[in-house]
PDB file of C-alpha atoms in Angstrom:
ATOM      1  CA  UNK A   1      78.997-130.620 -18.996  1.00  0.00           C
ATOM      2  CA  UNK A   2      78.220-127.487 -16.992  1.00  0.00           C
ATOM      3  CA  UNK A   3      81.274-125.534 -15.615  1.00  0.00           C
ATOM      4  CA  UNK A   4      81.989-122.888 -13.107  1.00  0.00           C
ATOM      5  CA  UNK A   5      83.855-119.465 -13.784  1.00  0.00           C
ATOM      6  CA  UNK A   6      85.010-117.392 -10.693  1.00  0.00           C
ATOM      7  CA  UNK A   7      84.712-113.627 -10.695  1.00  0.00           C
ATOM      8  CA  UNK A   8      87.895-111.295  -9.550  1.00  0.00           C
ATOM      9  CA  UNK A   9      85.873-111.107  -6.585  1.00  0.00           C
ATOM     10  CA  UNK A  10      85.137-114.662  -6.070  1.00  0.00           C
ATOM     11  CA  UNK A  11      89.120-115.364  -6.584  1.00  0.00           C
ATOM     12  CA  UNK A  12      89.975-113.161  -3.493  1.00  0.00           C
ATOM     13  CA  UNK A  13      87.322-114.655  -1.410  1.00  0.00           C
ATOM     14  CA  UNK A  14      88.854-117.944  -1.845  1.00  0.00           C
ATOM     15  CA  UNK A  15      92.514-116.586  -1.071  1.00  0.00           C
ATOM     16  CA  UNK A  16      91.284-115.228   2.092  1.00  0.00           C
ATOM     17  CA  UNK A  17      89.417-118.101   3.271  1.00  0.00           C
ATOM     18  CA  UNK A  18      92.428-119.964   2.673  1.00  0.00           C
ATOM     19  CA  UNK A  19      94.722-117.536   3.939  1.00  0.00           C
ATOM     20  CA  UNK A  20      92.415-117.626   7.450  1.00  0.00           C
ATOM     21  CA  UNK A  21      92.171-121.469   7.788  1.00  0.00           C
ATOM     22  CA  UNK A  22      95.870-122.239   7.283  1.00  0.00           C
ATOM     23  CA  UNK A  23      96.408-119.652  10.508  1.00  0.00           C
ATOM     24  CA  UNK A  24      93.277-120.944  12.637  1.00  0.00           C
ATOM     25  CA  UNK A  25      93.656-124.656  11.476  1.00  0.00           C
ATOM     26  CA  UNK A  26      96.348-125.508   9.895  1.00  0.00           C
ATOM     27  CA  UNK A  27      97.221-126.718   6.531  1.00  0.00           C
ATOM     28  CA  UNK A  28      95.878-130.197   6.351  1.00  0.00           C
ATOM     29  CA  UNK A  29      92.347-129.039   7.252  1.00  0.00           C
ATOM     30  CA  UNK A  30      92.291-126.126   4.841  1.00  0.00           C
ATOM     31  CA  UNK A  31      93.261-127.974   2.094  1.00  0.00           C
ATOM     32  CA  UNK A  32      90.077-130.341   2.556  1.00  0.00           C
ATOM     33  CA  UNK A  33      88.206-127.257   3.314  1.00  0.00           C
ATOM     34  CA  UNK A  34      89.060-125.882   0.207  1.00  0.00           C
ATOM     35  CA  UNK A  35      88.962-129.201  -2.155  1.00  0.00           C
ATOM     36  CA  UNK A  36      84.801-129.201  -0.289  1.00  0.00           C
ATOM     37  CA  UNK A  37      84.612-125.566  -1.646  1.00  0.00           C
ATOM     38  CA  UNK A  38      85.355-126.564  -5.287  1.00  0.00           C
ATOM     39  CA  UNK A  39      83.737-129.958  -5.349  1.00  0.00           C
ATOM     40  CA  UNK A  40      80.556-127.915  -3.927  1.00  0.00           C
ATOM     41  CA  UNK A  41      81.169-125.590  -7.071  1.00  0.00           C
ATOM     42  CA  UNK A  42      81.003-128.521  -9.417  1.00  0.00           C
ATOM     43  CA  UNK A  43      78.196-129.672  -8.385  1.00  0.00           C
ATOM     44  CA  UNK A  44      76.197-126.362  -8.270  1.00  0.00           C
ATOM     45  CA  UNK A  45      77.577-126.012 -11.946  1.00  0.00           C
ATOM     46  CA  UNK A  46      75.718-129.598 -12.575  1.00  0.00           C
ATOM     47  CA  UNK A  47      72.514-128.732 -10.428  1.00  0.00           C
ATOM     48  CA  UNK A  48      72.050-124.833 -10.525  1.00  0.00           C
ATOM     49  CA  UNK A  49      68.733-124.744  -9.278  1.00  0.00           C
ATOM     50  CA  UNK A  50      69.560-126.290  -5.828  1.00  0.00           C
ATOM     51  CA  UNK A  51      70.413-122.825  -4.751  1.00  0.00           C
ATOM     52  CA  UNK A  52      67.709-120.245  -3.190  1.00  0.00           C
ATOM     53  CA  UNK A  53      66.831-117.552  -6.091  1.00  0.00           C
ATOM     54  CA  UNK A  54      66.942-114.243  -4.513  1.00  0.00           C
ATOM     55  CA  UNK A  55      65.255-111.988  -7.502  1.00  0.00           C
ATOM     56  CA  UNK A  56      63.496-109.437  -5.655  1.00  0.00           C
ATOM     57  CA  UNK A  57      66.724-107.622  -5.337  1.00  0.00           C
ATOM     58  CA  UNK A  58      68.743-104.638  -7.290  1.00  0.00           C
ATOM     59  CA  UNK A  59      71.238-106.839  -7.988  1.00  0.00           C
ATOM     60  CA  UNK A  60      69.215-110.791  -8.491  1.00  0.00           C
ATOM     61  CA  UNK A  61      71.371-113.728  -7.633  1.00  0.00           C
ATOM     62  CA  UNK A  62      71.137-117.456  -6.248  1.00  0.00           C
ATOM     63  CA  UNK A  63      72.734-118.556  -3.108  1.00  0.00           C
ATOM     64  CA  UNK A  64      74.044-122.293  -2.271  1.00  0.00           C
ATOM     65  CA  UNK A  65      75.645-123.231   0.927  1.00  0.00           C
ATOM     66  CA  UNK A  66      79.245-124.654   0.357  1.00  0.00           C
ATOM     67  CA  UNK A  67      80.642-125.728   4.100  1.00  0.00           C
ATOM     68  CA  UNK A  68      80.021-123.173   6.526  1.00  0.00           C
ATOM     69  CA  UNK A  69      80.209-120.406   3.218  1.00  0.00           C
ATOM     70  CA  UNK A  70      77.327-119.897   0.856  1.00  0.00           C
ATOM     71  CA  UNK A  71      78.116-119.348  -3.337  1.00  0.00           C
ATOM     72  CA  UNK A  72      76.451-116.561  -4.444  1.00  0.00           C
ATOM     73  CA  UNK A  73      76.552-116.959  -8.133  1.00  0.00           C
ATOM     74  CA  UNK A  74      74.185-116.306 -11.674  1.00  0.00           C
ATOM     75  CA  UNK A  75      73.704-118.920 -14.027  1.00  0.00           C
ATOM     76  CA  UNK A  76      74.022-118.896 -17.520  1.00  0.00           C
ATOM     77  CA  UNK A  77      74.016-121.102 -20.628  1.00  0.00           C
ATOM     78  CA  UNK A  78      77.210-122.452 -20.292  1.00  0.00           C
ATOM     79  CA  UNK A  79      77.354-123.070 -16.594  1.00  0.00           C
ATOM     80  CA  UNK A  80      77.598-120.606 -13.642  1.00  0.00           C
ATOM     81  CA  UNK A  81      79.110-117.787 -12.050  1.00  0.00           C
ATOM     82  CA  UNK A  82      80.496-117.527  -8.944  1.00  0.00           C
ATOM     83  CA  UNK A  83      79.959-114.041  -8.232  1.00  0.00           C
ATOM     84  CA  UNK A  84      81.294-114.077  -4.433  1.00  0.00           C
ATOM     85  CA  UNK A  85      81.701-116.557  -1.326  1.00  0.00           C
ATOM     86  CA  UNK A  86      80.287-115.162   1.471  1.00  0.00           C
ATOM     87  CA  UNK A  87      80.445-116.444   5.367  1.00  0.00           C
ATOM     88  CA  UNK A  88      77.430-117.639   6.929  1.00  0.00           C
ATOM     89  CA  UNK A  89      77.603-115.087   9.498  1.00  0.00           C
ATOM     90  CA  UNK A  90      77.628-112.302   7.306  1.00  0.00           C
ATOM     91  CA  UNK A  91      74.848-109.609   6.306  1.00  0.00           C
ATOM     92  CA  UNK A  92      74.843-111.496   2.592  1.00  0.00           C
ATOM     93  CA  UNK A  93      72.052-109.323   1.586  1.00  0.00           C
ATOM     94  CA  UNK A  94      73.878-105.924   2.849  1.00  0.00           C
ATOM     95  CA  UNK A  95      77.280-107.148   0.887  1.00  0.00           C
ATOM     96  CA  UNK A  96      75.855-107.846  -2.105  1.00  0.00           C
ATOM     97  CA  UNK A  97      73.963-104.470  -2.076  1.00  0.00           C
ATOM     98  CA  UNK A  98      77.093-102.941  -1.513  1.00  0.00           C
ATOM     99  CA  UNK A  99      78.606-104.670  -4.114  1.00  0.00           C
ATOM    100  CA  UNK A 100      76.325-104.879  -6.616  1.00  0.00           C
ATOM    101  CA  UNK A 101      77.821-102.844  -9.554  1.00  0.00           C
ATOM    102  CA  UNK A 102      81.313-104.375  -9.376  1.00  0.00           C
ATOM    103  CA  UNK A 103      79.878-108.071  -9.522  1.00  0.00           C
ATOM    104  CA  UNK A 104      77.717-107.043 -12.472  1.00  0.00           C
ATOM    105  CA  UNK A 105      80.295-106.201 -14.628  1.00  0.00           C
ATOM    106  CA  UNK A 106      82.527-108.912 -13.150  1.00  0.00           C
ATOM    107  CA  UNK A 107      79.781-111.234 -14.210  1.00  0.00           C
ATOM    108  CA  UNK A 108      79.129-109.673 -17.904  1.00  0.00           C
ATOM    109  CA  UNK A 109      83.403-109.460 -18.211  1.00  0.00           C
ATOM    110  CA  UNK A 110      83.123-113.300 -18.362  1.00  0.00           C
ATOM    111  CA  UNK A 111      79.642-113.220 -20.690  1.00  0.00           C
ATOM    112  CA  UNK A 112      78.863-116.911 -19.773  1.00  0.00           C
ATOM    113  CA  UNK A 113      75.992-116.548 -22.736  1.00  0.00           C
ATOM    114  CA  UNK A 114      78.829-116.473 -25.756  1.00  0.00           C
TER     115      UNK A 114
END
């Protein structure tokens, strides 16, 4: 069975999205909110390719919406990566040049191949 792994990064993004939802909506909503973010995870984990392969880039990832977020994660042979969750809204491509470096060794730190 495929499995997900969350980077540093990833693991922030979460806290903040949860942080923000429990002030705009409340803590009943989030905590659905946030139960659709991980059961989206799972099955990304279980169907890897459903996300849009963005290789032409310094830093190659796949994307995958998850409720008004998208995943941006790397696969690997024992499952995937969550690299960062990103708002819809965002410049994803401008982030993730920015951040590039720091999610590649995030990534390697968790060596989903071994």
């Amino acid at each position: 069975m495929a499995e997900f792994f969350l980077t540093k990064r990833a693991i922030l993004d979460l806290l903040e999205i949860e942080k923000y939802s429990i002030e705009k909506w409340g803590e009943g909503q989030t905590d659905n909110y946030m139960s659709e973010l991980y059961d989206a995870f799972g099955k990304i984990a279980q169907n890897p390719e459903i996300g849009i392969l963005r290789k032409n880039r310094s830093f190659p990832f796949c994307m995958a919406p998850v409720g008004k977020h998208f995943a941006i994660y790397k696969t690997g042979e024992n499952g995937i990566v969550i690299a960062t969750i990103l708002h819809g809204r965002r410049n994803i491509e401008a982030i993730i040049n920015g951040l590039s470096h720091v999610l590649a060794r995030e990534i390697d730190a968790l060596d989903l191949n071994g």
